[in-house]
PDB file of C-alpha atoms in Angstrom:
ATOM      1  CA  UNK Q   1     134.129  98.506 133.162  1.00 55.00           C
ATOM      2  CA  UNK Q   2     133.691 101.827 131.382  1.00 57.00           C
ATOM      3  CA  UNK Q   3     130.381 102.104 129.703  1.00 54.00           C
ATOM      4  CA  UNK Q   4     128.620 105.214 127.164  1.00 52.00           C
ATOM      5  CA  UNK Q   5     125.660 105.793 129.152  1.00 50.00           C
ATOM      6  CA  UNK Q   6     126.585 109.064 130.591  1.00 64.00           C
ATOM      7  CA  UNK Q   7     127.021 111.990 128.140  1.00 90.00           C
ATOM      8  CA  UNK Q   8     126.529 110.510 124.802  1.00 94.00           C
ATOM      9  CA  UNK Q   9     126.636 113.702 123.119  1.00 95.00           C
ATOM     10  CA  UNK Q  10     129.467 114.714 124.974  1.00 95.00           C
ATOM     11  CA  UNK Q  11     131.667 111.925 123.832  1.00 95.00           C
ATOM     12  CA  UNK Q  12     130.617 112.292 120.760  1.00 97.00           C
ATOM     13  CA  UNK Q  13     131.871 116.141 120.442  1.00 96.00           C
ATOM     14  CA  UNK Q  14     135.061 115.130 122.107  1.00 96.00           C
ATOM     15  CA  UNK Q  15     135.733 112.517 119.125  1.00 97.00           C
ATOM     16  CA  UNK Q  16     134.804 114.695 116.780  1.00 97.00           C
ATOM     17  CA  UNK Q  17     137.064 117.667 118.177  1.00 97.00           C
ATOM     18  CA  UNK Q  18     139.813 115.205 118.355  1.00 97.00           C
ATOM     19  CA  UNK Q  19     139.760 113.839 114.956  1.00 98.00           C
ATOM     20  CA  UNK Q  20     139.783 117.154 113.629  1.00 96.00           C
ATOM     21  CA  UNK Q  21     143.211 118.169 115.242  1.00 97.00           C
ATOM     22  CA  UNK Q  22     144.508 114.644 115.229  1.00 98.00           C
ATOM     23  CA  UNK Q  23     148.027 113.753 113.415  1.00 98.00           C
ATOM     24  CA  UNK Q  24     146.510 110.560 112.329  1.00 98.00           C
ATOM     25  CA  UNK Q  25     144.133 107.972 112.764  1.00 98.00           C
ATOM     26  CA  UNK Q  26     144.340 104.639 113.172  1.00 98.00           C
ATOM     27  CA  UNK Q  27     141.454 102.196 112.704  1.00 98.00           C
ATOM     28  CA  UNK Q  28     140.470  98.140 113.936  1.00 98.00           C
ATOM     29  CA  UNK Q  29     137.800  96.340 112.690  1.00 98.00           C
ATOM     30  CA  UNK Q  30     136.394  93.521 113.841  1.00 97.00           C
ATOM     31  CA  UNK Q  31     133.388  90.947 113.062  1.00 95.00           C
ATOM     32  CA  UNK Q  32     131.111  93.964 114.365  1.00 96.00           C
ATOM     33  CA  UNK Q  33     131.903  95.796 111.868  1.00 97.00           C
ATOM     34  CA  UNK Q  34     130.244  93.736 108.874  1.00 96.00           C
ATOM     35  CA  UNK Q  35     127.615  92.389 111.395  1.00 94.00           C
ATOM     36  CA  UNK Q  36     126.759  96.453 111.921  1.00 96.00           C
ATOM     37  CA  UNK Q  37     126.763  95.833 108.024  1.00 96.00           C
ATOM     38  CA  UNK Q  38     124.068  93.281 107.703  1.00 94.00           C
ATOM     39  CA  UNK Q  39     126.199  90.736 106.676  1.00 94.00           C
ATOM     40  CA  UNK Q  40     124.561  88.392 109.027  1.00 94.00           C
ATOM     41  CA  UNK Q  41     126.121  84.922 109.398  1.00 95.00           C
ATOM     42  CA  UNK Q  42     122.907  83.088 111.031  1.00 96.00           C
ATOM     43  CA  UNK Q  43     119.381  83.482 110.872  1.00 96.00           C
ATOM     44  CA  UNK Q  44     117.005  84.273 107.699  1.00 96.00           C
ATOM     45  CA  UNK Q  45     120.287  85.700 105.648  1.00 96.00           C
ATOM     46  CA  UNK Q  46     121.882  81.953 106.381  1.00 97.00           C
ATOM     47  CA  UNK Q  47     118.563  80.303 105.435  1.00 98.00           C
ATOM     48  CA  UNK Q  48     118.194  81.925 102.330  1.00 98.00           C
ATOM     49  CA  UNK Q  49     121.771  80.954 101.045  1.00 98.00           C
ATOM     50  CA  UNK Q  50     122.037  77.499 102.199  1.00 98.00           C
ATOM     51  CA  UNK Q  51     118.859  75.824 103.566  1.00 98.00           C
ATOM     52  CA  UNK Q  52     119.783  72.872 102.153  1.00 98.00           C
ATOM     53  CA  UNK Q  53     122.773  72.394 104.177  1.00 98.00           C
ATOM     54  CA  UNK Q  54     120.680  73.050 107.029  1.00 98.00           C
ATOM     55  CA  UNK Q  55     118.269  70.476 105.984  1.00 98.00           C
ATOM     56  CA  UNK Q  56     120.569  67.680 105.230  1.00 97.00           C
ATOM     57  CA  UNK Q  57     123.123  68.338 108.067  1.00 97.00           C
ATOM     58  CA  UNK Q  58     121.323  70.380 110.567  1.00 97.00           C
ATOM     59  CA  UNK Q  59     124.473  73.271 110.185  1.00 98.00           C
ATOM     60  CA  UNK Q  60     122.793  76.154 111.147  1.00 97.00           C
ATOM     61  CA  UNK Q  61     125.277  78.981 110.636  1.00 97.00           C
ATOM     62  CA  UNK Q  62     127.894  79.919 107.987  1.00 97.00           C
ATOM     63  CA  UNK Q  63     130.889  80.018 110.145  1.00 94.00           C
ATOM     64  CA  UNK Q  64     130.551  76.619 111.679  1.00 94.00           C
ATOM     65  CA  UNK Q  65     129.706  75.057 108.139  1.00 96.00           C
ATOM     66  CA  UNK Q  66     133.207  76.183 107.161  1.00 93.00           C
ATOM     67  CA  UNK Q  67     134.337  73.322 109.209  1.00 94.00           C
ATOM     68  CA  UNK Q  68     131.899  70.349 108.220  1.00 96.00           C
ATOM     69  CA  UNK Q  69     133.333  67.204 106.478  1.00 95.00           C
ATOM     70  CA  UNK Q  70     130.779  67.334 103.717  1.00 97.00           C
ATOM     71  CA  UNK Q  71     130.178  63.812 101.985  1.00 96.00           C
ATOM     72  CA  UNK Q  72     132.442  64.919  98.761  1.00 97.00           C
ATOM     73  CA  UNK Q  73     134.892  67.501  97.389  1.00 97.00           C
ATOM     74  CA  UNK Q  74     132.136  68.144  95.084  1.00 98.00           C
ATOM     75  CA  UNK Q  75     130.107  69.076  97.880  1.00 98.00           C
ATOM     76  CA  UNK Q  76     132.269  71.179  99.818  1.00 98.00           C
ATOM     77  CA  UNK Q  77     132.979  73.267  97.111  1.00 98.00           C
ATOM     78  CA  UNK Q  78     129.504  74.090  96.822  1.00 98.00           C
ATOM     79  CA  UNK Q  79     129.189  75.178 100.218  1.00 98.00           C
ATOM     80  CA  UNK Q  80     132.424  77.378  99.606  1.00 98.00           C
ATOM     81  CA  UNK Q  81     131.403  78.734  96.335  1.00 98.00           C
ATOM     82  CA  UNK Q  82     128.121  80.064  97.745  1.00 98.00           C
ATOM     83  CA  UNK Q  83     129.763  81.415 101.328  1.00 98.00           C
ATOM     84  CA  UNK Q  84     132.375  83.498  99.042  1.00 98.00           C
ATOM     85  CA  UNK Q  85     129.733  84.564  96.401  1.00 98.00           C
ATOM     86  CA  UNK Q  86     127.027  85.803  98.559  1.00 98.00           C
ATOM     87  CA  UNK Q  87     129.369  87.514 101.061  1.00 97.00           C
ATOM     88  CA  UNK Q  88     132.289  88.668  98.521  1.00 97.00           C
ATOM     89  CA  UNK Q  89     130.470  89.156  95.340  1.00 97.00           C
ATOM     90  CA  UNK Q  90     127.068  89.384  95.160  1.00 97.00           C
ATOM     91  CA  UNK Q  91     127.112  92.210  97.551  1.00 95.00           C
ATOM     92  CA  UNK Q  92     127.771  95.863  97.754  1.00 96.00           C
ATOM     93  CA  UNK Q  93     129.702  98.122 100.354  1.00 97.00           C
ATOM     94  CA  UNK Q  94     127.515  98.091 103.493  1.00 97.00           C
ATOM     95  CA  UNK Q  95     126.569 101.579 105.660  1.00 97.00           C
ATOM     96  CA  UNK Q  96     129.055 101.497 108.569  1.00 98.00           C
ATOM     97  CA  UNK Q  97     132.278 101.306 105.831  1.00 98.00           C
ATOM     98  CA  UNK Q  98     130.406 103.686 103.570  1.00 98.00           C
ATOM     99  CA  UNK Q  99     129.836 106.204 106.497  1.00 98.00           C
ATOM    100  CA  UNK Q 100     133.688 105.346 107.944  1.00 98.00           C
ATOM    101  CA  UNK Q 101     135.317 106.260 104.839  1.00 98.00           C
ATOM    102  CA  UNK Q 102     133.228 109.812 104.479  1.00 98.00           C
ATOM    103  CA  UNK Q 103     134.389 110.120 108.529  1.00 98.00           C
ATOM    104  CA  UNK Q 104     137.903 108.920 106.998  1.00 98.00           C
ATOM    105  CA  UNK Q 105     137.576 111.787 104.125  1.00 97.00           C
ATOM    106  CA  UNK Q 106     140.966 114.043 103.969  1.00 96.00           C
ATOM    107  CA  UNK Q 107     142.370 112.412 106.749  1.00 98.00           C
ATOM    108  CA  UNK Q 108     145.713 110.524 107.694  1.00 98.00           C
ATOM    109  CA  UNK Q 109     144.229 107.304 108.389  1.00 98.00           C
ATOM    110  CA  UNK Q 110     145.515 103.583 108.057  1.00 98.00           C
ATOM    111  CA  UNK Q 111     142.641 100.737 108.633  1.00 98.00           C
ATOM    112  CA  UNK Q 112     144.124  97.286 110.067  1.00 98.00           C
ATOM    113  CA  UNK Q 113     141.082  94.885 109.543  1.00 98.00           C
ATOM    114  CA  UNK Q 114     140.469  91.013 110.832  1.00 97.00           C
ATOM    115  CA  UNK Q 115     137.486  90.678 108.813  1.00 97.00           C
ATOM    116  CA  UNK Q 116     137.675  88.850 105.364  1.00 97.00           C
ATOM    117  CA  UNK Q 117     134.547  90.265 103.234  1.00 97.00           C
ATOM    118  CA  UNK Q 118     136.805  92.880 101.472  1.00 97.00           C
ATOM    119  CA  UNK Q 119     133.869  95.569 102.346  1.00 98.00           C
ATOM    120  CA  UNK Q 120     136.679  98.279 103.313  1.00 98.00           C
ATOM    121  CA  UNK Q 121     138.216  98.019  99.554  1.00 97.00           C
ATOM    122  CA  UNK Q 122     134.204  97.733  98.346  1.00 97.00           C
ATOM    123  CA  UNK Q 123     133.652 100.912 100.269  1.00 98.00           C
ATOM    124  CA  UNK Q 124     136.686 102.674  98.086  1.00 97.00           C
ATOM    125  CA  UNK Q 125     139.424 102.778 101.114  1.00 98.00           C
ATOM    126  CA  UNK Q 126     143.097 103.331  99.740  1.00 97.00           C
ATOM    127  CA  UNK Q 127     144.451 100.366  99.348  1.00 96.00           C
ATOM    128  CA  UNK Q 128     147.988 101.546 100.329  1.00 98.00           C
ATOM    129  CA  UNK Q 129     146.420 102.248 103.665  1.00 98.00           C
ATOM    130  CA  UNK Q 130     144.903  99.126 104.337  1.00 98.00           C
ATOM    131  CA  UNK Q 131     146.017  95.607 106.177  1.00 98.00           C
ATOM    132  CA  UNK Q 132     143.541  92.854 105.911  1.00 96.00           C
ATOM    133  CA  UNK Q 133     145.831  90.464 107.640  1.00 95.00           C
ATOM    134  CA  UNK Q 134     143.769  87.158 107.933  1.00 97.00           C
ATOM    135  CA  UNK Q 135     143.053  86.968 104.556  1.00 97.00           C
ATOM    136  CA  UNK Q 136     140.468  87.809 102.078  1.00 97.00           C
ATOM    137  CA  UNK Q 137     137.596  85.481 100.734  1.00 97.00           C
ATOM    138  CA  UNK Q 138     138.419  86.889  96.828  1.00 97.00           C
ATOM    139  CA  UNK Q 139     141.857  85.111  97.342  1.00 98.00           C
ATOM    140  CA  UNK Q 140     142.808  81.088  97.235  1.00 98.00           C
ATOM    141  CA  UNK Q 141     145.909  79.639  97.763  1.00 98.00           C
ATOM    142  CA  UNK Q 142     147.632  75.778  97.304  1.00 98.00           C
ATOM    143  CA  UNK Q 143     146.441  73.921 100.637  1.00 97.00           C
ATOM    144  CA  UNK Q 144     149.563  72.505 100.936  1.00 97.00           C
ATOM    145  CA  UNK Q 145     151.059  75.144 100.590  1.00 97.00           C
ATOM    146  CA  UNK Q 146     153.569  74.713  98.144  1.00 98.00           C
ATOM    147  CA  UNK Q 147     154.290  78.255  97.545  1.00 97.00           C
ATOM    148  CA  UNK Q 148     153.607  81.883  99.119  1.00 97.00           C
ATOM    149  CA  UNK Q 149     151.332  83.262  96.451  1.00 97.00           C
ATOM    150  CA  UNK Q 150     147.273  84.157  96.207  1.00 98.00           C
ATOM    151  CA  UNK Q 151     145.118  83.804  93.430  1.00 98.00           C
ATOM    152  CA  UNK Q 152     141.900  85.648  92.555  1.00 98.00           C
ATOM    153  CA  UNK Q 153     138.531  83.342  92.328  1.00 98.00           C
ATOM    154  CA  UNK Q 154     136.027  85.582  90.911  1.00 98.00           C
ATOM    155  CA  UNK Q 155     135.427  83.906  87.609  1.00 98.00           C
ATOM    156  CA  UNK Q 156     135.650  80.471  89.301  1.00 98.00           C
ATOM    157  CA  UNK Q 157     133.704  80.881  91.829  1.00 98.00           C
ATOM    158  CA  UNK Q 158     130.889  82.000  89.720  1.00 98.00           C
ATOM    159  CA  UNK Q 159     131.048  79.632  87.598  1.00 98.00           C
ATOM    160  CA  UNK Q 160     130.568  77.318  90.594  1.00 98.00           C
ATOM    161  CA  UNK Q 161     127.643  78.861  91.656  1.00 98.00           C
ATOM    162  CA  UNK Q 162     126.204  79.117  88.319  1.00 98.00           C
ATOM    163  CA  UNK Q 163     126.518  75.563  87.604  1.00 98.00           C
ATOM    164  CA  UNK Q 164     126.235  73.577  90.613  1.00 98.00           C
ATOM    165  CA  UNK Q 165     123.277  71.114  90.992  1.00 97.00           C
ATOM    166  CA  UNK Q 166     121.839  68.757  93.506  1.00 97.00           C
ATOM    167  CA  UNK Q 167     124.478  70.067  95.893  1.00 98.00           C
ATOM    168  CA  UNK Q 168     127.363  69.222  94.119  1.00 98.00           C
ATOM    169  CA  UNK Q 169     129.664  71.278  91.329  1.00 98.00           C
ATOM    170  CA  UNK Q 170     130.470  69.639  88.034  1.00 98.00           C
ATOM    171  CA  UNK Q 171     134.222  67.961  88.813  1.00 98.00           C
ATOM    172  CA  UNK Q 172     135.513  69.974  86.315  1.00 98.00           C
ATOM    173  CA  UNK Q 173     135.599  72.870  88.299  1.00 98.00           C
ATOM    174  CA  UNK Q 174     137.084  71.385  91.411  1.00 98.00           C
ATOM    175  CA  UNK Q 175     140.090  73.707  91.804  1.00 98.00           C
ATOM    176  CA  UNK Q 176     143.628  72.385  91.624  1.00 98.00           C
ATOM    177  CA  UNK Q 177     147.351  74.267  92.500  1.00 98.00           C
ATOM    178  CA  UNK Q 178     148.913  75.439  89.386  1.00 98.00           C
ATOM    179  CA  UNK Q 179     151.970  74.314  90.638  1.00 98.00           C
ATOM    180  CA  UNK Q 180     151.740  71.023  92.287  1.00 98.00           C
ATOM    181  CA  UNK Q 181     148.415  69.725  91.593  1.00 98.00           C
ATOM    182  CA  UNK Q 182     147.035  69.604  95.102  1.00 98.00           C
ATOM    183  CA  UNK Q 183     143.872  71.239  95.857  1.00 98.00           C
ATOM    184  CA  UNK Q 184     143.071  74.741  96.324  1.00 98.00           C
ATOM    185  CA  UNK Q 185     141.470  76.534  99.603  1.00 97.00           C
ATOM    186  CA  UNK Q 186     140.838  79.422 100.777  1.00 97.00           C
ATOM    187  CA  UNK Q 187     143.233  82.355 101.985  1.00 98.00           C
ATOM    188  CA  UNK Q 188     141.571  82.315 105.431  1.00 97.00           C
ATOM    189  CA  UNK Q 189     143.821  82.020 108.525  1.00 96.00           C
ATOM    190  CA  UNK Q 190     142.462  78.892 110.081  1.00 90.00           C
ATOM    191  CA  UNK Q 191     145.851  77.300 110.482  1.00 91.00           C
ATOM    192  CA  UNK Q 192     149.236  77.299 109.618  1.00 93.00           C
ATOM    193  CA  UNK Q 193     148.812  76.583 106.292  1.00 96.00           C
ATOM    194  CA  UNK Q 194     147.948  80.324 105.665  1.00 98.00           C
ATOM    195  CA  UNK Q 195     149.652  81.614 103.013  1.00 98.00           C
ATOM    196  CA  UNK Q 196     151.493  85.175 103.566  1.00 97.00           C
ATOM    197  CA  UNK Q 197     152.502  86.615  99.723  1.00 96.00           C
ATOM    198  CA  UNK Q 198     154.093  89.604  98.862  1.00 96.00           C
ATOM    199  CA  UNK Q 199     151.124  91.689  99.074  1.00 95.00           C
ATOM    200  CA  UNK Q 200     150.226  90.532 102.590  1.00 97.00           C
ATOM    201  CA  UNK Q 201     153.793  91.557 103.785  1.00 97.00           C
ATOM    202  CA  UNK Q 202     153.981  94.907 102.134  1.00 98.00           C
ATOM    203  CA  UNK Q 203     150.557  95.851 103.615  1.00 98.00           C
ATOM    204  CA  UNK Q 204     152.130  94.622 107.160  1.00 98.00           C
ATOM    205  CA  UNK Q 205     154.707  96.857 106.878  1.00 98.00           C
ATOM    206  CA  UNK Q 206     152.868  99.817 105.714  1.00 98.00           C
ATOM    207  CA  UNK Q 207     150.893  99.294 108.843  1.00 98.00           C
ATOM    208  CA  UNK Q 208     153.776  99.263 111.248  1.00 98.00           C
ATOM    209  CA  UNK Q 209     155.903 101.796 109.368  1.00 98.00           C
ATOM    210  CA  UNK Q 210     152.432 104.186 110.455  1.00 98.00           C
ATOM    211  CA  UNK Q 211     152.189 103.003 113.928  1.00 98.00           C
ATOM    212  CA  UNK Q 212     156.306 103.690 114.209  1.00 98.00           C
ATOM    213  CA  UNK Q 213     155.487 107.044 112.727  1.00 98.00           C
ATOM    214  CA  UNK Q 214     152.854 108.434 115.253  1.00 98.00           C
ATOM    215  CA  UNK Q 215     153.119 106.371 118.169  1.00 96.00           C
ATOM    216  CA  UNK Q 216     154.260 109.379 120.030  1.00 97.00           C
ATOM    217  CA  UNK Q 217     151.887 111.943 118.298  1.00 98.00           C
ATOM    218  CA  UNK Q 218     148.103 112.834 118.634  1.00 98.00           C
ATOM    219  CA  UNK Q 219     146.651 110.106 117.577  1.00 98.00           C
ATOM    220  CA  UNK Q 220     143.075 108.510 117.086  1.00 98.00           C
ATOM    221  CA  UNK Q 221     142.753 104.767 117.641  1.00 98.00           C
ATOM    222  CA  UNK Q 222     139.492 103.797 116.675  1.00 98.00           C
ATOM    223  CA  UNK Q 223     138.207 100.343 117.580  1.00 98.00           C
ATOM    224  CA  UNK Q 224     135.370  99.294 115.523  1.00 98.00           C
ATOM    225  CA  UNK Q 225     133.147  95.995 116.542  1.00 97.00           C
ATOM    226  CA  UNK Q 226     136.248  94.347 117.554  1.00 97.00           C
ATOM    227  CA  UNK Q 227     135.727  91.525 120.468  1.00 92.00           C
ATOM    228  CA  UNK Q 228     137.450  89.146 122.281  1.00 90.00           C
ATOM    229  CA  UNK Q 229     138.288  86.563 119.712  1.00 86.00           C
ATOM    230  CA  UNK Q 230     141.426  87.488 118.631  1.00 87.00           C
ATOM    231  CA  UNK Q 231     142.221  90.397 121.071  1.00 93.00           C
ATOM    232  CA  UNK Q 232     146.296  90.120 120.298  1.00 95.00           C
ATOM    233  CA  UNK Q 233     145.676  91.572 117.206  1.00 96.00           C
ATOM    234  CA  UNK Q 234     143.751  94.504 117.581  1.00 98.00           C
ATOM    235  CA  UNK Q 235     142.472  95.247 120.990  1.00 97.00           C
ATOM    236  CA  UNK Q 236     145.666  94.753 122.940  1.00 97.00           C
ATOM    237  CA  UNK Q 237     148.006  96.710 120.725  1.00 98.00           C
ATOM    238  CA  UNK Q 238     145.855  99.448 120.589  1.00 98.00           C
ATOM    239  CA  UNK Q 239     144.969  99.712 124.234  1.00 98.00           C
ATOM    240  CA  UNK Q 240     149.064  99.033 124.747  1.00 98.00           C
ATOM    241  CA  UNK Q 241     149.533 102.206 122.131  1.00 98.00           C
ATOM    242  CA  UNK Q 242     147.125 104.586 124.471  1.00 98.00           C
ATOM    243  CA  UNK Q 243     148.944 103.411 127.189  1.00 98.00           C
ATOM    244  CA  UNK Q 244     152.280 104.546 126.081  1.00 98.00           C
ATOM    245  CA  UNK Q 245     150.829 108.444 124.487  1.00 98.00           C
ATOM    246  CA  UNK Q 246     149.210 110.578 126.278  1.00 96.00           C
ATOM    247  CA  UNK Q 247     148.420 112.108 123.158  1.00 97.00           C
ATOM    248  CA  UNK Q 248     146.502 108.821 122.103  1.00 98.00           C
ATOM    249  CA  UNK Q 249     142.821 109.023 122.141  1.00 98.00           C
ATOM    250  CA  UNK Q 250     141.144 104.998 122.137  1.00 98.00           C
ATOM    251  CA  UNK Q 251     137.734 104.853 121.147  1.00 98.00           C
ATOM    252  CA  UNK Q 252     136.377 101.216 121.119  1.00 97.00           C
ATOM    253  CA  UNK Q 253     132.604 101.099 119.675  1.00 97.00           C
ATOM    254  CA  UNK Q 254     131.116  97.630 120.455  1.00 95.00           C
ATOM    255  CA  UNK Q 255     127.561  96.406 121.360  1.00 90.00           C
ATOM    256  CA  UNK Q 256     129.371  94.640 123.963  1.00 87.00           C
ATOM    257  CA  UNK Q 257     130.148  96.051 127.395  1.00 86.00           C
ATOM    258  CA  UNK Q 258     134.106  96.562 127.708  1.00 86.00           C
ATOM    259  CA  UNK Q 259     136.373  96.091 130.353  1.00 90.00           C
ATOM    260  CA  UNK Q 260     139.047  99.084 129.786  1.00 94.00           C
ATOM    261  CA  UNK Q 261     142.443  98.994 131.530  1.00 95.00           C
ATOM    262  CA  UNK Q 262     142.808 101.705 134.807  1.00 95.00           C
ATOM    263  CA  UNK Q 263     145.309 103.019 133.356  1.00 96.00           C
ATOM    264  CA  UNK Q 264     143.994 104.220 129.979  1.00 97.00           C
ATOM    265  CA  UNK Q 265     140.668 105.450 131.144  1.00 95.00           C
ATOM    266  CA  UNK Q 266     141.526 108.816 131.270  1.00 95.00           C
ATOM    267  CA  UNK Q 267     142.150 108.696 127.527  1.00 97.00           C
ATOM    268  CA  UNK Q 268     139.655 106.048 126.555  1.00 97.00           C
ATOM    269  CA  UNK Q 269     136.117 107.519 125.221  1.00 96.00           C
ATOM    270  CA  UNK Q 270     133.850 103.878 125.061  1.00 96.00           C
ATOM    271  CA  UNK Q 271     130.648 103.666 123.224  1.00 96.00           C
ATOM    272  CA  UNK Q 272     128.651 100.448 124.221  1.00 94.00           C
ATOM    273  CA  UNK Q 273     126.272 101.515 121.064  1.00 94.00           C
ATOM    274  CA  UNK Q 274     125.429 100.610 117.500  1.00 95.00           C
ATOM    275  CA  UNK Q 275     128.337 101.122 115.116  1.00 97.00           C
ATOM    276  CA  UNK Q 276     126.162 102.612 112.504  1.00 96.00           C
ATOM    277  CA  UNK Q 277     124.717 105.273 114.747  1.00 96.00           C
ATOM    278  CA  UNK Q 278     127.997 106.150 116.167  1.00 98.00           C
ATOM    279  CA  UNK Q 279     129.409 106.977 112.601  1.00 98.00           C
ATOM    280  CA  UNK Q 280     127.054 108.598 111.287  1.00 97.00           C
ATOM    281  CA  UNK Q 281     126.732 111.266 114.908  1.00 98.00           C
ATOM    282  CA  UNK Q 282     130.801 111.588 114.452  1.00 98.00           C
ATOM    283  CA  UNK Q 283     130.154 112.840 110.742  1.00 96.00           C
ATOM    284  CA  UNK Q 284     130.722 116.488 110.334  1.00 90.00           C
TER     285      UNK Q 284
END
């Protein structure tokens, strides 16, 4: 286990030398990321939003009341309508992306992302340099699915929020597949409903079209609040890339102690520290 306790400031000059000579850099963000952000999922920020739910149910987090079998469609949509608003809509780009894109500033960067809060586009990333590849809470899809495309629910949603009462949205507004009639969810990848559209697979290609590219150059790969939920998709290609370059540099930044692989120490630099203070010491 590598930890950052030993020459902070160090590190951090190392980082900073290497991004300035660097070919490219390649970024992962996890759940840490947005949680550096403020965009809490539990405590007073869940209380606030949806009290009620924790009243009548006893849910007492947003992620696990994305899984409740409410008592109606009416209901659920409610819940939904109030998890996308408050964490999609009625919010701005928090300080870690804010500070990441100034780091990011006249540099050849690409940004794969598991998170689904769309605070990377918020915080004006390019969007031809970005991969959010489980999905995006601005987008719904058919739950069937009966067809690969997305659909934007600002104005719904809203509406939704605006005019739901005793826990429940007017029918009206429950929302219904263009196509086949079936209801609507979200573009979250849950299961293998998920719905992949054009956009998605462009953006996936862009992505490994840029690792292709530099896999054999100098190279940042910068690992932002990324755990061990879904390691396959961040974590273990980029610790596989550093493995394979010399020229790689892998700098994971996580609250969490990490366990780093013998063989990519010598070009691992970990920070076990706050994202936000780790961005903002890398800026020039």
């Amino acid at each position: 286990i590598m930890t950052s306790t030993t020459n902070y400031w160090d590190n951090i000059e190392r980082v900073k030398e290497f991004l300035n000579t660097a070919d490219a850099v390649l970024v992962g963000i996890g759940a840490g990321m947005s949680t550096a952000a403020g965009l809490t999922y539990s405590g007073e920020r869940f209380h606030k939003y949806f009290d009620d739910f924790h009243k009548k149910y006893g849910i007492t987090d947003m992620y696990s009341g994305g899984f409740y079998s409410f008592e109606s469609i009416e209901e659920y949509w409610v819940w939904w309508s109030r998890h996308i608003y408050y964490n999609r809509y009625d919010i701005s780009a928090g300080e870690p992306y804010i500070w990441l894109m100034e780091l990011l500033q006249n540099k050849n960067y690409f940004v794969i992302t598991t998170n689904v809060d769309h605070q990377m586009q918020l915080a004006g990333v390019d969007k031809n340099r970005l991969y959010y590849m489980q999905g995006d809470y601005g987008l719904w899809q058919c739950s069937k699915p009966c067809h690969q495309k997305t659909y934007d629910n600002e104005e719904q949603v809203c509406r939704m929020v605006k005019e739901q009462k005793d826990m429940k949205i007017p029918t009206e507004l429950i929302p219904h597949c263009p196509r086949c009639g079936e209801l609507m969810t979200m573009n979250l990848r849950i299961d293998g409903t998920f719905v992949q559209d054009e956009g998605w697979y462009a953006a996936q290609k862009r992505y490994t079209d840029f690792v292709e590219k530099y896999k054999d150059k100098r190279i940042v790969l910068l690992e932002l609040g990324v755990g061990l939920n879904t390691p396959m998709i961040i974590k273990y290609p980029f610790m596989r890339m550093a493995n394979h370059n010399i020229d790689a540099l892998y700098v994971p930044i996580n609250m969490e102690k990490q366990t780093i692989p013998f063989e990519i120490q010598h070009n691992t630099i970990v920070f076990n520290d706050d994202i936000l203070k780790v961005l903002n010491d890398l800026l020039p």
